[in-house]
XYZ file of C-alpha atoms in Angstrom:
617
model
C 183.032 93.585 143.945
C 180.820 94.622 146.955
C 181.929 98.273 146.415
C 181.163 98.073 142.576
C 177.845 96.687 143.376
C 177.107 99.745 145.956
C 178.432 102.242 143.231
C 176.160 100.714 140.602
C 173.020 101.099 142.835
C 173.930 104.674 143.632
C 174.330 105.379 139.967
C 171.052 103.682 138.943
C 169.327 105.459 141.941
C 170.599 108.812 140.752
C 169.593 108.050 137.213
C 166.091 106.981 138.154
C 165.591 110.042 140.294
C 166.695 112.438 137.776
C 164.569 110.974 134.859
C 161.373 110.908 136.897
C 159.752 107.636 136.087
C 160.756 105.367 133.247
C 159.161 102.032 134.046
C 156.141 100.741 132.100
C 153.195 101.659 134.109
C 149.304 101.406 133.707
C 146.795 104.171 133.930
C 142.982 103.140 133.604
C 139.549 104.384 134.504
C 138.015 101.555 136.707
C 135.017 101.489 139.166
C 134.585 105.275 139.006
C 138.309 106.175 139.709
C 141.322 106.997 137.883
C 143.831 104.120 138.676
C 147.651 104.658 138.553
C 149.350 101.205 138.771
C 146.251 99.887 140.441
C 146.049 102.645 142.971
C 143.579 105.556 143.242
C 144.987 108.754 141.567
C 143.852 112.312 141.510
C 145.130 114.426 138.587
C 146.455 117.837 139.438
C 147.371 119.243 136.243
C 148.384 122.481 134.612
C 148.144 123.219 130.886
C 151.207 124.699 129.049
C 151.580 124.702 125.301
C 154.967 123.963 124.067
C 154.692 126.261 120.865
C 154.169 129.144 123.274
C 157.468 128.678 125.355
C 160.932 128.569 123.762
C 162.119 125.046 124.034
C 165.071 125.883 126.308
C 162.482 127.029 128.934
C 160.234 123.972 128.914
C 162.177 122.148 131.857
C 162.061 125.488 134.019
C 158.425 125.937 133.367
C 157.701 122.331 134.288
C 159.957 122.427 137.413
C 157.748 125.647 138.441
C 154.613 123.280 138.155
C 156.381 120.426 140.148
C 157.283 123.013 142.708
C 153.666 124.363 143.016
C 152.347 120.893 143.735
C 151.131 119.499 140.385
C 151.613 115.943 139.180
C 150.612 116.397 135.505
C 151.123 118.718 132.473
C 148.647 119.006 129.729
C 149.242 120.240 126.221
C 147.223 121.011 122.949
C 148.770 119.753 119.732
C 148.464 122.281 117.081
C 147.907 120.592 113.596
C 148.891 123.801 111.670
C 152.017 124.072 113.748
C 153.474 120.801 112.453
C 151.944 120.399 108.869
C 153.749 123.512 107.470
C 152.409 122.846 104.048
C 150.379 119.915 102.604
C 152.224 116.787 103.491
C 155.352 118.692 104.989
C 155.520 117.609 108.504
C 157.897 119.210 111.246
C 158.423 117.818 114.647
C 161.993 118.900 115.106
C 163.629 121.939 117.046
C 161.039 124.234 118.736
C 158.349 121.701 117.451
C 159.888 118.568 119.145
C 156.776 117.213 120.701
C 158.706 114.054 121.862
C 161.258 116.187 123.715
C 158.597 118.199 125.457
C 156.927 114.882 126.644
C 160.416 113.441 127.739
C 161.161 116.699 129.638
C 158.053 116.135 131.709
C 158.800 112.605 132.502
C 162.374 113.799 133.394
C 161.019 116.649 135.878
C 158.320 113.885 137.394
C 155.181 114.837 135.530
C 152.630 112.808 133.886
C 151.290 114.086 130.511
C 147.985 114.609 129.011
C 147.724 115.256 125.185
C 145.074 117.265 123.611
C 145.421 116.625 119.911
C 142.000 117.909 118.674
C 142.034 117.900 115.389
C 140.275 121.197 116.678
C 141.832 122.673 119.568
C 140.413 126.444 119.732
C 143.051 127.591 122.193
C 143.001 131.244 120.976
C 145.239 129.811 118.192
C 145.187 130.852 114.468
C 142.009 128.831 112.859
C 141.710 126.587 116.165
C 144.687 124.794 115.026
C 143.604 123.918 111.475
C 145.853 124.334 108.547
C 144.595 127.539 106.558
C 144.916 125.666 103.164
C 142.270 123.065 104.063
C 139.868 125.858 102.821
C 141.262 125.545 99.355
C 139.544 122.146 98.903
C 136.023 123.344 97.905
C 134.799 119.739 98.880
C 135.925 119.907 102.171
C 134.169 121.183 105.277
C 135.932 121.102 108.665
C 134.438 119.590 111.838
C 132.091 117.569 109.938
C 131.364 114.012 108.742
C 132.973 114.975 105.450
C 135.050 112.610 103.544
C 137.806 115.013 102.305
C 138.183 116.496 105.819
C 138.202 113.132 107.629
C 140.947 111.988 105.148
C 143.126 114.872 106.208
C 142.408 114.380 109.941
C 143.658 110.781 109.552
C 146.806 111.803 107.985
C 147.367 114.341 110.987
C 146.438 111.792 113.725
C 148.695 109.113 112.210
C 151.568 111.560 112.081
C 150.934 112.567 115.730
C 150.662 108.974 116.824
C 154.261 108.431 115.672
C 155.378 110.887 118.255
C 153.120 109.968 121.462
C 152.445 106.260 120.925
C 155.850 105.226 122.085
C 155.608 107.699 125.047
C 152.445 106.116 126.542
C 152.585 104.935 130.129
C 152.229 101.299 129.000
C 155.354 101.904 126.936
C 157.368 103.365 129.738
C 156.426 106.922 128.915
C 154.285 109.593 130.911
C 151.436 110.095 128.712
C 148.324 109.015 130.791
C 145.362 110.289 128.630
C 144.390 111.554 125.204
C 141.466 113.700 124.293
C 139.165 113.213 121.331
C 138.026 116.234 119.657
C 137.643 119.381 121.707
C 134.536 121.311 123.107
C 132.470 119.614 120.441
C 129.307 120.048 122.488
C 129.278 123.870 121.981
C 129.682 123.478 118.329
C 126.911 121.033 118.159
C 124.747 123.689 120.062
C 125.657 126.373 117.328
C 125.345 124.298 114.265
C 121.754 123.253 114.364
C 121.587 123.054 110.684
C 123.556 119.768 111.082
C 121.749 116.788 112.684
C 122.741 115.400 116.083
C 123.276 111.926 114.321
C 125.775 113.517 111.840
C 127.614 115.318 114.597
C 127.967 112.151 116.546
C 128.997 110.028 113.471
C 132.019 112.645 112.981
C 133.043 112.813 116.573
C 133.138 108.978 117.028
C 135.131 108.711 113.839
C 137.695 110.848 115.369
C 137.728 108.478 118.436
C 138.092 105.488 116.258
C 141.186 107.149 114.399
C 142.802 107.718 117.564
C 142.409 104.145 118.528
C 143.363 102.908 115.177
C 146.672 104.806 115.336
C 147.795 103.081 118.412
C 146.369 105.207 121.172
C 145.729 102.778 124.092
C 145.626 105.024 127.125
C 142.346 106.271 128.171
C 140.340 108.860 126.037
C 138.291 111.798 127.303
C 136.176 114.537 125.932
C 136.050 118.128 127.275
C 132.741 120.276 127.197
C 130.879 122.655 129.270
C 129.038 120.520 131.686
C 125.662 121.397 130.192
C 126.801 120.424 126.762
C 127.736 116.775 127.049
C 124.727 115.677 124.877
C 126.572 116.869 121.791
C 130.027 116.683 122.965
C 130.242 113.321 124.786
C 131.727 110.234 122.985
C 130.961 106.682 123.736
C 133.968 105.166 125.282
C 135.662 108.472 126.201
C 135.210 109.904 129.698
C 133.337 113.070 129.740
C 134.877 115.957 131.515
C 133.587 119.528 132.361
C 135.220 122.821 131.614
C 134.711 125.694 133.810
C 132.326 123.757 136.255
C 132.655 125.139 139.828
C 129.555 123.529 141.340
C 130.509 120.008 142.501
C 126.969 118.602 142.432
C 126.402 119.824 138.984
C 129.661 118.482 137.893
C 128.917 114.987 139.432
C 125.372 115.095 138.199
C 126.299 115.770 134.426
C 129.332 113.347 134.365
C 127.036 110.554 136.024
C 124.435 111.004 133.312
C 127.096 110.263 130.412
C 129.312 107.890 132.349
C 127.160 105.023 133.676
C 126.242 106.811 136.687
C 129.837 106.964 138.220
C 133.220 108.980 138.076
C 135.936 109.865 138.047
C 135.121 113.460 138.040
C 137.366 115.960 136.195
C 137.350 119.594 135.378
C 139.502 119.512 132.259
C 139.817 123.301 132.088
C 139.592 125.351 135.348
C 140.327 129.087 134.521
C 142.535 130.849 136.968
C 142.606 133.560 134.203
C 141.239 134.364 130.897
C 142.009 135.309 127.248
C 142.415 138.877 125.978
C 141.711 140.618 122.825
C 143.079 143.775 121.198
C 141.181 146.996 121.937
C 139.465 145.196 125.215
C 140.460 145.531 128.889
C 142.942 142.786 130.047
C 140.975 140.250 132.042
C 142.083 139.409 135.563
C 140.827 136.563 138.050
C 141.505 137.182 141.741
C 144.001 135.051 143.719
C 141.176 134.590 146.352
C 138.849 133.165 143.982
C 141.248 130.795 142.446
C 142.530 129.577 145.797
C 138.966 129.021 147.068
C 137.902 126.894 144.086
C 141.158 124.807 144.182
C 140.467 124.024 147.874
C 136.915 123.019 146.865
C 138.113 120.557 144.235
C 140.819 118.964 146.535
C 138.313 118.569 149.534
C 135.850 116.767 147.153
C 138.456 114.454 145.247
C 137.982 116.208 142.107
C 140.744 115.932 139.320
C 141.365 119.118 137.445
C 143.584 120.997 135.046
C 144.439 124.605 135.336
C 143.841 126.402 132.033
C 146.278 127.871 131.840
C 148.959 127.369 134.406
C 151.578 129.185 132.224
C 150.253 130.813 128.922
C 153.493 131.873 127.204
C 153.149 133.991 124.087
C 151.497 133.976 120.609
C 154.760 134.233 118.775
C 154.661 135.189 114.956
C 151.177 134.978 113.443
C 149.868 132.120 115.757
C 147.022 134.168 117.561
C 143.570 133.366 116.526
C 140.295 135.448 117.044
C 136.847 135.447 118.438
C 133.682 137.326 117.593
C 130.460 138.236 119.301
C 127.235 140.230 118.508
C 129.035 143.443 119.086
C 132.321 142.541 117.360
C 132.769 141.088 113.828
C 136.257 140.000 114.995
C 138.045 140.039 118.259
C 141.737 139.334 117.539
C 143.850 137.914 120.509
C 146.796 139.741 121.620
C 150.206 138.514 121.382
C 150.858 137.838 125.116
C 149.202 134.618 126.317
C 150.097 135.825 129.788
C 146.275 134.765 130.781
C 146.748 136.136 134.305
C 148.100 132.585 134.876
C 149.772 131.549 138.138
C 153.113 131.440 136.212
C 153.444 134.559 134.206
C 154.428 135.050 130.595
C 158.090 135.306 131.429
C 158.010 132.087 133.676
C 157.713 134.072 136.983
C 155.926 133.063 140.091
C 152.938 135.434 140.736
C 151.043 136.021 144.126
C 148.378 133.456 142.525
C 151.179 130.839 142.188
C 152.397 131.299 145.850
C 148.902 131.060 147.190
C 148.201 127.741 145.292
C 151.625 126.380 146.284
C 150.705 126.749 150.022
C 147.414 124.811 149.232
C 149.152 121.962 147.783
C 151.968 121.759 150.466
C 149.220 121.282 153.038
C 148.175 117.945 151.206
C 151.483 116.886 150.148
C 153.271 114.447 152.567
C 156.647 115.566 151.440
C 158.238 119.020 151.239
C 157.648 120.339 147.633
C 160.694 121.045 145.615
C 162.246 124.562 145.886
C 160.722 126.997 143.443
C 163.340 127.457 140.623
C 164.985 130.718 140.337
C 163.554 133.202 137.760
C 165.140 133.812 134.302
C 167.459 136.827 134.531
C 165.627 139.976 133.370
C 167.555 142.718 131.520
C 167.007 146.134 129.706
C 168.041 147.187 126.455
C 168.863 151.019 126.110
C 167.685 153.022 123.221
C 168.375 151.420 119.718
C 168.546 153.922 116.903
C 167.244 152.742 113.717
C 170.043 153.392 110.917
C 167.894 151.800 108.100
C 164.316 152.967 107.353
C 162.383 152.566 104.167
C 158.962 152.542 102.767
C 157.245 149.132 102.289
C 156.208 150.448 98.906
C 160.007 150.287 97.849
C 159.647 146.425 98.156
C 156.294 146.007 96.358
C 157.275 148.401 93.505
C 160.069 145.685 92.784
C 157.740 142.727 92.728
C 155.833 141.336 89.839
C 152.132 141.545 90.874
C 149.379 138.965 90.233
C 146.633 140.612 88.186
C 142.926 139.837 88.335
C 139.398 141.360 87.504
C 138.512 141.032 91.299
C 140.595 141.103 94.480
C 141.984 137.748 95.297
C 142.036 136.379 98.892
C 145.083 135.211 100.842
C 144.075 131.617 100.148
C 143.740 132.156 96.359
C 147.384 133.321 96.294
C 148.551 130.633 98.501
C 149.733 132.676 101.507
C 148.241 131.985 104.994
C 149.419 134.939 107.084
C 150.689 138.382 107.000
C 149.657 141.202 104.566
C 148.479 141.732 101.057
C 148.905 145.050 99.120
C 145.958 145.469 96.630
C 146.672 148.180 93.921
C 144.599 149.674 91.013
C 145.314 152.537 88.736
C 142.263 154.751 87.722
C 141.886 155.987 84.120
C 139.028 158.275 85.064
C 138.071 160.171 88.363
C 135.962 158.356 91.203
C 134.640 160.199 94.083
C 132.347 158.949 96.868
C 132.411 156.114 99.593
C 134.909 153.534 99.362
C 133.257 150.452 100.738
C 134.891 147.089 101.334
C 132.275 144.966 103.340
C 134.603 141.873 102.647
C 137.539 143.069 104.500
C 139.444 140.598 106.543
C 140.698 142.172 108.740
C 142.566 145.439 108.684
C 143.577 147.861 105.916
C 145.274 151.276 105.539
C 144.098 153.190 102.242
C 146.419 155.283 100.108
C 146.321 157.408 97.018
C 149.667 157.588 95.289
C 151.329 156.453 98.406
C 149.747 159.078 100.803
C 147.595 157.697 103.565
C 143.942 158.629 103.382
C 142.301 156.435 106.208
C 141.856 153.176 108.023
C 139.291 150.438 107.530
C 138.931 147.941 110.469
C 136.731 144.844 110.986
C 137.509 145.161 114.760
C 135.495 148.341 114.876
C 133.185 147.437 112.078
C 134.404 150.439 110.034
C 134.123 149.228 106.420
C 133.931 152.563 104.412
C 135.748 155.769 103.845
C 135.110 158.872 101.799
C 137.655 159.167 98.891
C 138.471 161.333 96.002
C 140.501 159.737 93.257
C 141.493 161.730 90.377
C 142.357 160.258 86.649
C 145.708 158.815 86.953
C 145.643 158.107 90.422
C 146.923 154.878 92.015
C 144.685 153.480 94.979
C 146.446 151.071 97.214
C 144.971 148.790 100.018
C 147.212 147.390 102.474
C 145.168 144.472 104.141
C 146.436 142.698 107.345
C 145.303 139.205 108.289
C 144.827 139.602 112.226
C 144.077 135.872 112.951
C 141.604 133.455 111.809
C 138.469 132.714 113.874
C 139.135 129.787 116.293
C 135.769 129.404 118.147
C 132.374 129.166 117.231
C 130.345 128.303 114.043
C 131.935 131.230 112.258
C 135.067 129.254 112.065
C 133.908 127.696 108.700
C 134.160 131.312 107.231
C 137.967 132.118 107.538
C 139.255 133.424 104.263
C 141.488 136.393 104.414
C 142.257 139.527 102.425
C 139.343 141.095 100.492
C 136.652 138.677 99.871
C 134.020 140.618 98.289
C 133.869 143.310 95.505
C 135.330 146.670 96.212
C 132.864 149.458 95.676
C 133.088 153.382 95.460
C 129.424 154.708 95.766
C 127.308 152.096 93.992
C 129.907 151.306 91.418
C 131.883 147.883 91.606
C 135.497 148.521 90.983
C 136.663 145.641 88.732
C 139.569 144.944 86.317
C 143.174 145.218 86.524
C 143.411 144.639 90.340
C 147.246 144.018 91.235
C 148.076 142.101 94.308
C 151.386 141.774 96.062
C 151.670 138.973 98.766
C 153.659 140.002 101.810
C 153.572 136.809 104.062
C 156.569 137.956 106.346
C 157.596 134.675 106.913
C 160.754 136.106 107.175
C 161.789 139.900 107.108
C 162.357 141.172 103.555
C 165.876 141.947 102.412
C 166.173 145.346 101.453
C 168.986 148.050 100.324
C 167.171 150.767 102.627
C 167.998 153.688 100.288
C 164.519 155.366 100.349
C 164.515 158.757 102.140
C 161.366 160.263 101.810
C 158.932 158.893 104.518
C 155.450 160.483 104.745
C 153.100 160.492 107.614
C 151.258 157.269 108.286
C 153.591 155.555 105.497
C 154.158 151.836 105.905
C 157.862 151.364 106.755
C 160.610 148.590 107.474
C 163.203 149.491 109.692
C 166.381 147.551 110.827
C 169.014 148.144 113.413
C 171.869 146.335 115.183
C 172.513 146.300 118.908
C 175.240 144.844 121.001
C 174.602 142.965 124.388
C 177.203 142.054 127.108
C 174.757 139.704 128.753
C 171.544 138.243 127.791
C 168.190 137.794 129.647
C 164.550 138.102 129.111
C 163.320 141.581 128.417
C 160.152 143.623 127.300
C 160.317 145.699 124.254
C 158.490 149.075 124.791
C 156.171 149.844 122.033
C 153.947 152.399 123.457
C 155.428 155.250 121.027
C 154.695 152.978 117.961
C 151.335 152.302 116.148
C 150.829 148.855 114.682
C 153.211 146.196 113.314
C 155.439 143.212 113.963
C 158.934 142.705 115.279
C 161.543 140.497 114.403
C 164.591 139.641 116.681
C 167.593 137.788 115.075
C 165.231 136.529 112.421
C 162.358 135.373 114.789
C 159.003 136.996 114.438
C 158.350 137.636 118.231
C 154.569 138.877 117.469
C 152.251 141.793 116.653
C 151.840 145.022 118.534
C 149.046 147.405 118.376
C 149.924 150.125 120.785
C 147.399 152.458 119.179
C 144.552 150.013 120.658
C 146.151 148.279 123.603
C 145.977 146.733 126.135
C 149.202 145.091 125.304
C 151.983 147.796 125.198
C 155.093 145.672 125.162
C 156.432 142.665 123.555
C 158.247 139.786 125.537
C 161.675 138.928 124.064
C 162.951 135.688 125.467
C 166.535 135.790 126.752
C 167.329 132.445 124.724
C 166.641 134.300 121.537
C 169.122 137.031 122.254
C 172.938 136.651 121.865
C 176.072 138.080 123.415
C 177.503 140.612 121.201
C 175.627 141.601 117.880
C 171.812 141.318 117.608
C 169.345 142.447 114.869
C 166.000 143.909 115.362
C 163.675 144.484 112.423
C 160.261 146.150 112.646
C 157.406 146.515 110.116
C 155.296 149.531 111.294
C 152.159 150.509 109.515
C 150.974 153.794 110.900
C 153.443 155.471 113.383
C 157.004 154.783 112.785
C 159.838 155.870 115.407
C 163.580 156.324 115.163
C 164.403 154.409 118.271
C 163.208 151.681 120.555
C 164.172 150.279 123.922
C 163.215 147.620 126.364
C 162.007 147.782 130.012
C 162.224 145.187 132.911
C 158.277 144.348 133.140
C 155.260 143.829 130.699
C 152.645 146.236 130.119
C 149.615 144.240 129.314
C 146.725 146.247 130.804
C 146.971 149.773 129.253
C 144.178 150.496 126.860
C 144.937 153.418 124.304
C 142.992 156.492 125.186
């Protein structure tokens, strides 16, 4: 009996060690401190978003965080990732938020949840479902009945996932954020009163409480924007604030003159746009700021500790005075301490040394990196014009071009076609282009229009009987700023040639590419700049992560074994490769499918490293 008790103790000890912490606990904000089970606690967190990392790699990335010295993982929750269509919710498979949270607990990390409903995050539409725009009575981020009803549905669905995993129920969730960076939105939307802004943000807080959230709430804003962004009953935290005295002063003003003090987003890297240089932040700068926070007892969250990838059509876009749109690249590497493929960077190693100095115990060993492989040249045996597909579809016909939203597609492409009974010559103008288009006459390429470069017109010569085709790509909805409320895609204004508005008999062919089109690939004649779909099989004797080399291609998307791994735009850069997770490859037969808009190639290969900082010449 004594031996049985001894073995039982060993089994229970082993189980508790390998599952992190599983007892009910308490996390609170009291007397100016974060208290974990009654003792002062400093949050050393890293942000990692589960949709940007294959689920098979979640544990590895979290172990990397733990080995660096962090005690918490923070994640946004993306509303549009889970509500796939109105009322159709998915929290399974790659979208299993509970599994992500439980994995953190197993590794020994606490969890902070940032559910929005608005999240920014360089994510399509800031996390909002695109179809919210179809309701003409709804305005996002506002005290609007129709919008708040949708928010409440979302937060109630989310609560089912996270309420049972709060620390007081034995889970690792210690805090939840209310709204996100609302102060900057308030500053930009001066057409709305501060009182109305506050009514809206406090209603979001009330919804979270009503849904069953009992852990502390917090807000996250630039430290000069607390007036608009702070919410009574939620701890204000500052984004990007490096000055300790400024941090404390602003938090004190909106938190009864006391802490705790937290930087909810400290940036060890930065986001990146197509056609703009890849942004880097030095290791020395990040290490110095980290030491300053630690020395002053400041809690903080690295945004990002590990960025991952904007798979599929999930990347969003920004804009500024010089750019009508700045689409985010597919890689979300972010120059983060843990790179896109989960590897330790020099920045990671420097930070680990800092955390080891303040840790009484030896930090865990850094996990081994995922194996990297290369794939030799894959020859495309099947190539066909995209027009072969649209020619077999039945179009929607309307007097004016319709938007993506009008035709119930959120992402991808739309082909607009019109036949002309009489000649038209002059400047083709599409001021309402959203976002990128190639122009064809009778299937022959005539030029490119591009919202990124503010190019909205093109000289054109159409003869009687000609067919004009405009292939439009949605490059991601705006995710930050006041412009987020203007996010329709496709062609959203009349098309003109000269001063003449072209109306009547517009044909539209939606091409959402939610899956790659099935095709017989019998087309032989591919002209220059023709949009093509191409397909090939390749075999692997081993699997591993790899980077598809797209430098010889132009612009398009790639599917691997049925998964859309993202957009490339080699003609612009700076990203020239696409990350392929090894867990999405198979020993034996694999399938690659590419939609290329402007410069197709007969073969493709992969290399053993990413190219993320090479702008096109």
